[in-house]
mmCIF file of C-alpha atoms and ligand atoms in Angstrom:
data_model
loop_
_atom_site.group_PDB
_atom_site.id
_atom_site.type_symbol
_atom_site.label_atom_id
_atom_site.label_comp_id
_atom_site.label_asym_id
_atom_site.label_seq_id
_atom_site.Cartn_x
_atom_site.Cartn_y
_atom_site.Cartn_z
ATOM 1 C CA VAL A 1 97.713 87.677 85.007
ATOM 2 C CA GLY A 2 95.668 90.384 83.442
ATOM 3 C CA THR A 3 92.058 89.978 82.162
ATOM 4 C CA ASP A 4 93.430 89.836 78.837
ATOM 5 C CA GLY A 5 95.059 86.578 79.606
ATOM 6 C CA ARG A 6 98.692 87.987 79.392
ATOM 7 C CA GLN A 7 101.426 87.745 82.240
ATOM 8 C CA TYR A 8 102.430 91.174 83.835
ATOM 9 C CA LEU A 9 105.229 92.118 86.100
ATOM 10 C CA ASP A 10 103.609 94.809 88.240
ATOM 11 C CA LEU A 11 106.301 97.432 89.668
ATOM 12 C CA PHE A 12 103.506 99.555 91.074
ATOM 13 C CA THR A 13 101.830 96.740 92.895
ATOM 14 C CA ASN A 14 98.191 98.110 92.977
ATOM 15 C CA ILE A 15 99.428 101.533 94.160
ATOM 16 C CA ALA A 16 102.047 100.308 96.506
ATOM 17 C CA SER A 17 99.778 97.968 98.382
ATOM 18 C CA LEU A 18 100.890 94.182 97.717
ATOM 19 C CA PRO A 19 103.992 93.664 99.882
ATOM 20 C CA LEU A 20 104.449 90.173 98.878
ATOM 21 C CA GLY A 21 102.959 90.356 95.335
ATOM 22 C CA TYR A 22 100.065 88.475 93.557
ATOM 23 C CA ASN A 23 98.829 85.298 95.004
ATOM 24 C CA HIS A 24 101.999 84.691 97.589
ATOM 25 C CA HIS A 25 101.744 81.001 98.700
ATOM 26 C CA ASN A 26 101.748 82.141 102.399
ATOM 27 C CA MET A 27 98.971 84.366 101.814
ATOM 28 C CA VAL A 28 97.022 81.861 99.997
ATOM 29 C CA LYS A 29 97.570 79.379 102.687
ATOM 30 C CA ALA A 30 96.534 82.047 105.407
ATOM 31 C CA MET A 31 93.244 82.670 103.466
ATOM 32 C CA ARG A 32 92.565 78.977 103.496
ATOM 33 C CA ASN A 33 92.332 78.734 106.920
ATOM 34 C CA PRO A 34 88.671 77.941 107.989
ATOM 35 C CA HIS A 35 89.010 80.043 110.988
ATOM 36 C CA VAL A 36 89.987 83.185 108.768
ATOM 37 C CA ILE A 37 87.689 82.378 106.287
ATOM 38 C CA SER A 38 84.940 82.763 108.996
ATOM 39 C CA MET A 39 86.441 85.966 110.248
ATOM 40 C CA ALA A 40 86.421 87.126 106.649
ATOM 41 C CA ILE A 41 82.537 86.101 106.081
ATOM 42 C CA ASN A 42 81.378 87.298 109.545
ATOM 43 C CA ARG A 43 83.509 90.484 109.761
ATOM 44 C CA SER A 44 83.147 91.948 113.376
ATOM 45 C CA ALA A 45 82.187 95.210 115.036
ATOM 46 C CA THR A 46 85.424 95.128 116.615
ATOM 47 C CA ASN A 47 84.826 97.418 119.317
ATOM 48 C CA VAL A 48 81.841 95.161 120.274
ATOM 49 C CA PHE A 49 82.741 91.594 119.310
ATOM 50 C CA PRO A 50 86.550 91.478 118.635
ATOM 51 C CA PRO A 51 87.694 87.822 117.745
ATOM 52 C CA GLU A 52 90.351 86.363 120.196
ATOM 53 C CA GLN A 53 93.134 86.295 117.503
ATOM 54 C CA PHE A 54 92.318 89.989 116.819
ATOM 55 C CA ILE A 55 92.805 90.848 120.607
ATOM 56 C CA ARG A 56 96.101 88.828 120.560
ATOM 57 C CA GLN A 57 97.426 90.711 117.450
ATOM 58 C CA LEU A 58 96.641 94.070 119.107
ATOM 59 C CA LYS A 59 98.603 92.954 122.159
ATOM 60 C CA PHE A 60 101.732 91.126 120.453
ATOM 61 C CA LEU A 61 101.862 92.028 116.722
ATOM 62 C CA PHE A 62 101.340 95.699 116.624
ATOM 63 C CA PRO A 63 103.621 96.452 119.703
ATOM 64 C CA LYS A 64 106.211 94.258 117.752
ATOM 65 C CA ILE A 65 106.192 96.333 114.319
ATOM 66 C CA SER A 66 105.331 99.677 116.200
ATOM 67 C CA PRO A 67 108.002 102.282 115.361
ATOM 68 C CA TYR A 68 110.720 103.207 118.005
ATOM 69 C CA GLY A 69 109.425 105.478 120.207
ATOM 70 C CA PHE A 70 106.019 103.916 120.571
ATOM 71 C CA LYS A 71 106.571 100.676 122.359
ATOM 72 C CA ASN A 72 105.800 101.633 125.757
ATOM 73 C CA PRO A 73 103.385 102.622 126.398
ATOM 74 C CA GLY A 74 102.022 102.387 122.715
ATOM 75 C CA PHE A 75 98.511 102.869 121.358
ATOM 76 C CA VAL A 76 97.295 101.755 118.115
ATOM 77 C CA TRP A 77 94.217 102.885 116.424
ATOM 78 C CA LEU A 78 92.598 101.065 113.300
ATOM 79 C CA GLY A 79 90.358 101.930 110.448
ATOM 80 C CA SER A 80 89.727 101.097 106.988
ATOM 81 C CA THR A 81 91.673 103.352 104.586
ATOM 82 C CA GLY A 82 94.565 105.462 104.497
ATOM 83 C CA SER A 83 92.386 108.535 104.404
ATOM 84 C CA GLU A 84 90.211 107.611 107.174
ATOM 85 C CA ALA A 85 93.440 106.847 109.358
ATOM 86 C CA ILE A 86 94.565 110.471 108.638
ATOM 87 C CA GLU A 87 91.072 111.847 109.279
ATOM 88 C CA SER A 88 91.067 109.848 112.938
ATOM 89 C CA ALA A 89 94.877 111.168 113.633
ATOM 90 C CA MET A 90 93.634 114.988 112.949
ATOM 91 C CA LYS A 91 91.004 114.559 115.320
ATOM 92 C CA HIS A 92 93.299 112.926 117.691
ATOM 93 C CA CYS A 93 95.463 116.129 117.522
ATOM 94 C CA SER A 94 92.748 118.428 117.844
ATOM 95 C CA ARG A 95 91.613 116.956 120.963
ATOM 96 C CA LYS A 96 95.150 116.774 122.557
ATOM 97 C CA ARG A 97 95.978 120.320 121.538
ATOM 98 C CA ALA A 98 92.235 121.979 121.886
ATOM 99 C CA ALA A 99 93.079 123.602 118.295
ATOM 100 C CA THR A 100 91.604 123.119 114.768
ATOM 101 C CA THR A 101 94.517 124.253 112.314
ATOM 102 C CA PHE A 102 96.759 121.954 110.818
ATOM 103 C CA ILE A 103 100.100 122.538 108.663
ATOM 104 C CA SER A 104 100.636 120.105 105.639
ATOM 105 C CA PHE A 105 103.238 120.527 103.054
ATOM 106 C CA ASP A 106 103.361 121.917 99.325
ATOM 107 C CA GLY A 107 103.292 118.631 96.946
ATOM 108 C CA GLY A 108 101.838 116.665 99.908
ATOM 109 C CA PHE A 109 99.092 114.074 99.631
ATOM 110 C CA HIS A 110 97.104 112.801 102.345
ATOM 111 C CA GLY A 111 94.003 111.398 100.717
ATOM 112 C CA ARG A 112 90.533 112.434 99.531
ATOM 113 C CA THR A 113 88.354 112.716 102.664
ATOM 114 C CA ILE A 114 87.329 116.025 103.831
ATOM 115 C CA GLY A 115 90.176 116.582 106.351
ATOM 116 C CA ALA A 116 92.815 114.651 104.500
ATOM 117 C CA LEU A 117 91.811 116.575 101.345
ATOM 118 C CA SER A 118 92.214 119.842 102.883
ATOM 119 C CA MET A 119 95.898 118.925 103.545
ATOM 120 C CA THR A 120 96.787 117.423 100.342
ATOM 121 C CA ASN A 121 98.388 119.966 97.945
ATOM 122 C CA THR A 122 98.882 118.010 94.742
ATOM 123 C CA ASN A 123 96.166 118.863 92.316
ATOM 124 C CA PRO A 124 93.673 121.651 92.922
ATOM 125 C CA GLU A 125 90.991 120.063 91.107
ATOM 126 C CA TRP A 126 90.605 117.154 93.554
ATOM 127 C CA SER A 127 89.480 119.787 96.206
ATOM 128 C CA ARG A 128 87.551 121.969 94.068
ATOM 129 C CA GLY A 129 84.008 122.755 95.392
ATOM 130 C CA PHE A 130 84.523 120.741 98.490
ATOM 131 C CA PRO A 131 84.660 122.374 102.158
ATOM 132 C CA THR A 132 88.051 122.454 103.726
ATOM 133 C CA VAL A 133 89.342 122.242 107.270
ATOM 134 C CA ASN A 134 91.777 125.023 108.207
ATOM 135 C CA VAL A 135 95.486 124.234 106.948
ATOM 136 C CA LYS A 136 98.661 125.953 106.520
ATOM 137 C CA GLN A 137 100.915 124.937 103.696
ATOM 138 C CA ALA A 138 104.481 125.211 104.237
ATOM 139 C CA PRO A 139 107.019 124.913 101.413
ATOM 140 C CA PHE A 140 108.850 121.567 101.144
ATOM 141 C CA PRO A 141 112.313 121.705 100.063
ATOM 142 C CA LYS A 142 113.201 120.871 96.138
ATOM 143 C CA ASN A 143 116.880 120.581 96.943
ATOM 144 C CA ASP A 144 119.455 120.561 99.987
ATOM 145 C CA ALA A 145 119.902 124.353 99.389
ATOM 146 C CA GLY A 146 116.329 124.919 100.240
ATOM 147 C CA ILE A 147 116.235 123.325 103.396
ATOM 148 C CA GLU A 148 117.208 126.099 105.696
ATOM 149 C CA TYR A 149 114.493 128.208 104.143
ATOM 150 C CA CYS A 150 111.784 125.933 104.230
ATOM 151 C CA ALA A 151 112.511 125.343 107.931
ATOM 152 C CA LYS A 152 112.414 128.820 108.541
ATOM 153 C CA GLU A 153 109.250 129.442 106.710
ATOM 154 C CA PHE A 154 107.529 126.590 108.470
ATOM 155 C CA GLN A 155 108.568 128.124 112.001
ATOM 156 C CA LYS A 156 106.776 131.281 110.983
ATOM 157 C CA LEU A 157 103.472 129.138 110.750
ATOM 158 C CA CYS A 158 103.996 127.629 114.137
ATOM 159 C CA ASN A 159 101.784 128.739 117.036
ATOM 160 C CA THR A 160 99.287 127.766 119.594
ATOM 161 C CA ASP A 161 96.645 127.466 117.032
ATOM 162 C CA ILE A 162 98.382 124.485 115.276
ATOM 163 C CA ALA A 163 96.771 120.992 116.126
ATOM 164 C CA GLY A 164 98.934 119.147 114.533
ATOM 165 C CA VAL A 165 101.703 119.028 111.564
ATOM 166 C CA PHE A 166 101.431 116.360 108.798
ATOM 167 C CA ILE A 167 104.481 115.078 106.601
ATOM 168 C CA GLU A 168 105.186 112.416 104.219
ATOM 169 C CA PRO A 169 108.548 110.830 104.282
ATOM 170 C CA VAL A 170 108.629 110.627 100.524
ATOM 171 C CA GLN A 171 106.111 112.860 98.907
ATOM 172 C CA SER A 172 104.937 110.111 96.416
ATOM 173 C CA GLU A 173 101.974 111.235 94.710
ATOM 174 C CA GLY A 174 103.267 114.721 94.237
ATOM 175 C CA GLY A 175 106.405 113.457 92.454
ATOM 176 C CA ASP A 176 108.523 111.277 94.735
ATOM 177 C CA HIS A 177 110.308 114.540 96.192
ATOM 178 C CA MET A 178 112.576 113.117 98.827
ATOM 179 C CA ALA A 179 114.145 115.683 101.264
ATOM 180 C CA HIS A 180 117.423 115.136 103.084
ATOM 181 C CA PRO A 181 116.829 113.383 106.573
ATOM 182 C CA SER A 182 118.134 116.913 108.199
ATOM 183 C CA PHE A 183 114.923 118.474 106.980
ATOM 184 C CA PHE A 184 112.917 116.241 108.882
ATOM 185 C CA ARG A 185 115.044 116.496 111.936
ATOM 186 C CA LYS A 186 114.439 120.326 111.959
ATOM 187 C CA ILE A 187 110.883 120.071 111.497
ATOM 188 C CA ARG A 188 110.826 117.547 114.281
ATOM 189 C CA ALA A 189 112.598 119.674 116.452
ATOM 190 C CA ILE A 190 110.557 122.939 115.856
ATOM 191 C CA CYS A 191 107.378 120.774 116.568
ATOM 192 C CA SER A 192 109.047 119.614 119.901
ATOM 193 C CA MET A 193 109.865 123.386 120.665
ATOM 194 C CA HIS A 194 106.131 124.450 120.222
ATOM 195 C CA LYS A 195 104.618 121.133 121.888
ATOM 196 C CA ILE A 196 102.927 120.606 118.218
ATOM 197 C CA PRO A 197 102.264 116.953 117.523
ATOM 198 C CA PHE A 198 104.575 115.816 114.584
ATOM 199 C CA VAL A 199 102.605 113.431 112.311
ATOM 200 C CA VAL A 200 104.367 111.248 109.837
ATOM 201 C CA ASP A 201 102.173 110.023 107.165
ATOM 202 C CA GLU A 202 103.669 106.509 106.325
ATOM 203 C CA VAL A 203 100.545 105.266 104.121
ATOM 204 C CA GLN A 204 102.663 104.958 101.298
ATOM 205 C CA THR A 205 106.067 104.321 102.484
ATOM 206 C CA ASN A 206 105.518 101.691 105.320
ATOM 207 C CA LEU A 207 107.029 98.401 104.618
ATOM 208 C CA GLY A 208 108.301 99.960 101.145
ATOM 209 C CA THR A 209 111.924 101.536 101.930
ATOM 210 C CA GLY A 210 113.792 98.224 102.900
ATOM 211 C CA THR A 211 112.421 98.877 106.573
ATOM 212 C CA TYR A 212 109.104 98.819 108.208
ATOM 213 C CA TRP A 213 108.996 102.833 108.537
ATOM 214 C CA ALA A 214 110.938 105.077 106.277
ATOM 215 C CA HIS A 215 111.230 107.795 109.119
ATOM 216 C CA SER A 216 113.697 105.281 110.795
ATOM 217 C CA HIS A 217 116.244 106.463 108.072
ATOM 218 C CA TRP A 218 116.433 109.832 109.747
ATOM 219 C CA ASN A 219 117.948 109.518 112.985
ATOM 220 C CA LEU A 220 115.385 111.725 114.753
ATOM 221 C CA HIS A 221 116.123 113.149 118.339
ATOM 222 C CA GLU A 222 112.698 112.180 119.338
ATOM 223 C CA ALA A 223 110.288 109.858 117.964
ATOM 224 C CA PRO A 224 107.220 111.244 115.916
ATOM 225 C CA ASP A 225 104.048 111.795 117.989
ATOM 226 C CA ILE A 226 101.952 109.828 115.317
ATOM 227 C CA VAL A 227 102.556 107.435 112.797
ATOM 228 C CA VAL A 228 99.937 106.624 110.194
ATOM 229 C CA PHE A 229 100.001 103.355 107.982
ATOM 230 C CA ALA A 230 97.735 101.758 105.476
ATOM 231 C CA LYS A 231 98.382 99.983 101.886
ATOM 232 C CA LYS A 232 101.202 97.326 102.644
ATOM 233 C CA MET A 233 100.122 96.804 105.853
ATOM 234 C CA GLN A 234 96.557 95.688 104.628
ATOM 235 C CA VAL A 235 94.789 97.465 107.345
ATOM 236 C CA ALA A 236 94.831 101.135 108.058
ATOM 237 C CA GLY A 237 95.536 103.124 111.237
ATOM 238 C CA PHE A 238 98.059 105.182 113.353
ATOM 239 C CA PHE A 239 100.396 104.669 116.098
ATOM 240 C CA SER A 240 100.173 107.488 118.845
ATOM 241 C CA LYS A 241 102.363 107.678 121.942
ATOM 242 C CA ARG A 242 99.249 108.487 123.941
ATOM 243 C CA GLY A 243 96.046 106.792 123.801
ATOM 244 C CA ILE A 244 92.515 108.115 123.731
ATOM 245 C CA GLN A 245 90.918 108.479 126.575
ATOM 246 C CA PRO A 246 88.200 105.812 127.444
ATOM 247 C CA ASN A 247 85.615 108.584 127.721
ATOM 248 C CA GLU A 248 86.436 109.904 124.277
ATOM 249 C CA GLU A 249 86.288 106.494 122.713
ATOM 250 C CA SER A 250 83.017 107.163 120.927
ATOM 251 C CA ALA A 251 84.315 110.032 119.233
ATOM 252 C CA PHE A 252 86.692 107.630 117.352
ATOM 253 C CA ASN A 253 84.760 104.368 116.925
ATOM 254 C CA SER A 254 83.702 102.683 113.584
ATOM 255 C CA THR A 255 81.739 99.630 113.298
ATOM 256 C CA TRP A 256 84.659 98.161 111.265
ATOM 257 C CA SER A 257 87.318 99.534 113.085
ATOM 258 C CA GLY A 258 90.435 97.413 111.952
ATOM 259 C CA CYS A 259 89.596 94.013 110.245
ATOM 260 C CA PRO A 260 90.565 91.012 111.910
ATOM 261 C CA PHE A 261 91.214 88.486 108.737
ATOM 262 C CA ARG A 262 93.271 91.657 107.297
ATOM 263 C CA THR A 263 95.464 91.684 110.481
ATOM 264 C CA THR A 264 95.894 87.995 109.845
ATOM 265 C CA LEU A 265 97.260 88.864 106.323
ATOM 266 C CA LEU A 266 99.468 91.338 107.942
ATOM 267 C CA GLN A 267 100.794 88.792 110.364
ATOM 268 C CA THR A 268 101.467 86.362 107.472
ATOM 269 C CA ILE A 269 103.231 89.241 105.675
ATOM 270 C CA ILE A 270 105.434 90.199 108.822
ATOM 271 C CA GLU A 271 106.352 86.607 109.433
ATOM 272 C CA THR A 272 107.179 86.179 105.692
ATOM 273 C CA ILE A 273 109.532 89.346 105.570
ATOM 274 C CA GLU A 274 111.351 88.337 108.763
ATOM 275 C CA LYS A 275 111.665 84.335 107.753
ATOM 276 C CA GLU A 276 112.779 85.311 104.329
ATOM 277 C CA ASP A 277 114.671 88.460 104.941
ATOM 278 C CA LEU A 278 112.932 90.501 102.633
ATOM 279 C CA PHE A 279 113.899 93.912 103.522
ATOM 280 C CA LYS A 280 117.383 92.893 102.891
ATOM 281 C CA SER A 281 116.768 91.181 99.385
ATOM 282 C CA SER A 282 114.398 93.474 98.074
ATOM 283 C CA SER A 283 116.702 96.580 98.968
ATOM 284 C CA ILE A 284 119.738 94.930 97.332
ATOM 285 C CA ALA A 285 117.869 94.043 93.960
ATOM 286 C CA GLY A 286 116.181 97.597 94.312
ATOM 287 C CA ASN A 287 119.450 99.269 94.668
ATOM 288 C CA LYS A 288 121.029 97.492 91.458
ATOM 289 C CA LEU A 289 117.946 98.431 89.625
ATOM 290 C CA PHE A 290 118.206 102.040 90.424
ATOM 291 C CA CYS A 291 121.982 102.091 89.932
ATOM 292 C CA ARG A 292 121.567 101.009 86.525
ATOM 293 C CA LEU A 293 118.791 103.535 85.824
ATOM 294 C CA ARG A 294 121.382 106.418 86.450
ATOM 295 C CA GLU A 295 123.749 104.761 83.566
ATOM 296 C CA MET A 296 120.638 105.208 81.035
ATOM 297 C CA LYS A 297 120.906 107.918 78.516
ATOM 298 C CA GLY A 298 117.116 108.449 78.226
ATOM 299 C CA ILE A 299 116.594 108.528 82.120
ATOM 300 C CA LYS A 300 117.109 111.434 84.387
ATOM 301 C CA ASN A 301 116.703 112.471 88.090
ATOM 302 C CA VAL A 302 116.583 109.063 89.438
ATOM 303 C CA ARG A 303 116.229 109.200 93.263
ATOM 304 C CA ASN A 304 115.395 106.250 95.633
ATOM 305 C CA ILE A 305 115.492 104.809 99.053
ATOM 306 C CA ASN A 306 116.323 101.300 98.341
ATOM 307 C CA ALA A 307 113.748 99.678 96.180
ATOM 308 C CA PHE A 308 111.440 102.644 96.442
ATOM 309 C CA GLY A 309 111.707 105.540 94.047
ATOM 310 C CA ALA A 310 111.204 107.294 90.815
ATOM 311 C CA PHE A 311 112.979 108.762 87.874
ATOM 312 C CA ASP A 312 111.848 111.313 84.949
ATOM 313 C CA LEU A 313 112.346 110.688 81.138
ATOM 314 C CA VAL A 314 114.812 113.033 79.114
ATOM 315 C CA GLU A 315 112.714 112.950 75.914
ATOM 316 C CA MET A 316 109.898 110.367 75.710
ATOM 317 C CA ASP A 317 106.389 111.582 76.974
ATOM 318 C CA ARG A 318 105.640 109.590 80.371
ATOM 319 C CA GLU A 319 102.165 108.487 79.387
ATOM 320 C CA GLN A 320 103.609 107.274 76.085
ATOM 321 C CA PHE A 321 106.493 105.272 78.220
ATOM 322 C CA ILE A 322 104.129 103.634 80.547
ATOM 323 C CA GLN A 323 101.763 102.347 77.569
ATOM 324 C CA ILE A 324 104.719 101.080 75.932
ATOM 325 C CA MET A 325 106.290 99.276 78.891
ATOM 326 C CA GLU A 326 102.513 97.737 79.700
ATOM 327 C CA LEU A 327 102.477 96.699 76.148
ATOM 328 C CA ASN A 328 105.779 94.888 76.945
ATOM 329 C CA GLY A 329 104.176 93.594 80.307
ATOM 330 C CA ILE A 330 105.827 95.588 82.749
ATOM 331 C CA LEU A 331 103.693 98.016 84.808
ATOM 332 C CA PHE A 332 104.853 101.382 86.251
ATOM 333 C CA GLY A 333 103.002 104.120 88.085
ATOM 334 C CA PRO A 334 103.033 107.927 87.287
ATOM 335 C CA CYS A 335 103.500 110.383 89.949
ATOM 336 C CA GLY A 336 103.942 114.430 89.671
ATOM 337 C CA LYS A 337 103.382 115.870 86.509
ATOM 338 C CA LYS A 338 106.239 113.923 84.602
ATOM 339 C CA SER A 339 107.733 111.024 86.902
ATOM 340 C CA VAL A 340 107.689 107.463 86.710
ATOM 341 C CA ARG A 341 106.889 105.859 90.073
ATOM 342 C CA ILE A 342 108.353 102.157 91.170
ATOM 343 C CA ARG A 343 106.803 100.618 93.951
ATOM 344 C CA PRO A 344 107.850 96.596 93.536
ATOM 345 C CA SER A 345 106.933 93.977 95.986
ATOM 346 C CA LEU A 346 109.256 92.738 98.330
ATOM 347 C CA VAL A 347 109.879 89.414 96.576
ATOM 348 C CA LEU A 348 111.815 91.560 94.003
ATOM 349 C CA ASP A 349 114.871 89.650 92.724
ATOM 350 C CA HIS A 350 117.992 90.040 90.698
ATOM 351 C CA ASP A 351 116.332 88.068 87.545
ATOM 352 C CA THR A 352 113.364 90.375 87.570
ATOM 353 C CA VAL A 353 115.648 93.465 87.889
ATOM 354 C CA ASP A 354 117.732 91.919 84.978
ATOM 355 C CA SER A 355 114.754 91.372 82.792
ATOM 356 C CA VAL A 356 113.229 95.008 83.434
ATOM 357 C CA LEU A 357 116.559 96.567 82.698
ATOM 358 C CA ASP A 358 116.680 94.515 79.428
ATOM 359 C CA TYR A 359 113.371 96.047 78.499
ATOM 360 C CA LEU A 360 114.195 99.577 79.411
ATOM 361 C CA ASN A 361 117.508 99.378 77.836
ATOM 362 C CA ARG A 362 115.713 98.705 74.347
ATOM 363 C CA ILE A 363 113.265 101.539 74.919
ATOM 364 C CA VAL A 364 114.888 104.323 76.762
ATOM 365 C CA GLY A 365 118.634 103.139 77.221
HETATM 366 C C1 LIG B 1 100.815 109.396 101.672
HETATM 367 C C2 LIG B 1 99.440 108.813 101.525
HETATM 368 N N1 LIG B 1 98.475 109.291 102.608
HETATM 369 C C3 LIG B 1 97.211 109.039 102.704
HETATM 370 C C4 LIG B 1 96.697 108.282 101.417
HETATM 371 C C5 LIG B 1 95.372 107.949 101.124
HETATM 372 O O1 LIG B 1 95.190 106.633 101.615
HETATM 373 P P1 LIG B 1 93.954 105.679 100.865
HETATM 374 O O2 LIG B 1 93.971 105.796 99.494
HETATM 375 O O3 LIG B 1 93.861 104.392 101.381
HETATM 376 O O4 LIG B 1 92.676 106.513 101.503
HETATM 377 C C6 LIG B 1 97.589 107.759 100.291
HETATM 378 C C7 LIG B 1 97.475 106.973 98.921
HETATM 379 O O5 LIG B 1 97.682 106.865 98.198
HETATM 380 C C8 LIG B 1 98.958 108.123 100.644
HETATM 381 O O6 LIG B 1 99.835 107.858 99.258
#
């Protein structure tokens, strides 16, 4: 319910950050627990006074959901925002490689702190006037025909000066550009060859593409070196195959490194997803939605991975479309210069999809 008292269906879910939607009964129940209330009020400086429950989550919850390849041994660093996690992953790469130059991709978005912003290539206005970290920009394929060219151009940038390569599984902010898994396999292989850390920025995609990690759709021959997360996970951080050495910990410390009551919400989310098979149900509903969108005359360039995706409008102005849909009680997000972004929660079901399609048919069908 909005501040105007009207009911909305949010298909953008607070910029892709609410996996169970608003006020899910399991989340409300978890937050009513006096122990969780106490953890929220008395937020710990986790490196010094970690609550017992938080230590258990570090031992059991994070290894359980960590991507394939990070289980044994696994390492997780926790922070507060996606940008901070990216920043810390950059430092991690720099230490490991004794290098300070990074590679990111044209159209990529990694956040707005100094390091993350230096790797962000979606809107020059956001970086104007700020200092930058050394970053080389590689081309990102707009279609399958561009994969070979982009991989070759990428390879030309790789050398011993490169600390790490940062890539999004779907360039979300940049316009929901989705490359074929073979492109990511090529980039991974080139990184392996040069021993450059291959860092997958899953801040927007984690828990969103019908699985925990979007990169698991790629069939990589070797797991990424680092996977960064935030948003739907409720806490930000990164998984790494190799840990930060104890004598370096202070270089990575933050008072609120991770958040015990937020990790409890994450635990509730994971339990709910598993118990209610939400990856499966949201994927079925999402594929139905995108399938029908492909049949609409006023819509083009539909792309999706299960319930995660976007489309362009044939004639209607994007901002006008979003505004009209909002007046009809349905919230969409923008991405790129002209695309409409869909990031539903995992409780998306057939009835919701039908009512969205009904409105869309009337407006752009
Ligand atoms: C792919 C990606 N990386 C990093 C970020 C930055 O995350 P945060 O907004 O939590 O700082 C975002 C935010 O939208 C993102 O989509």
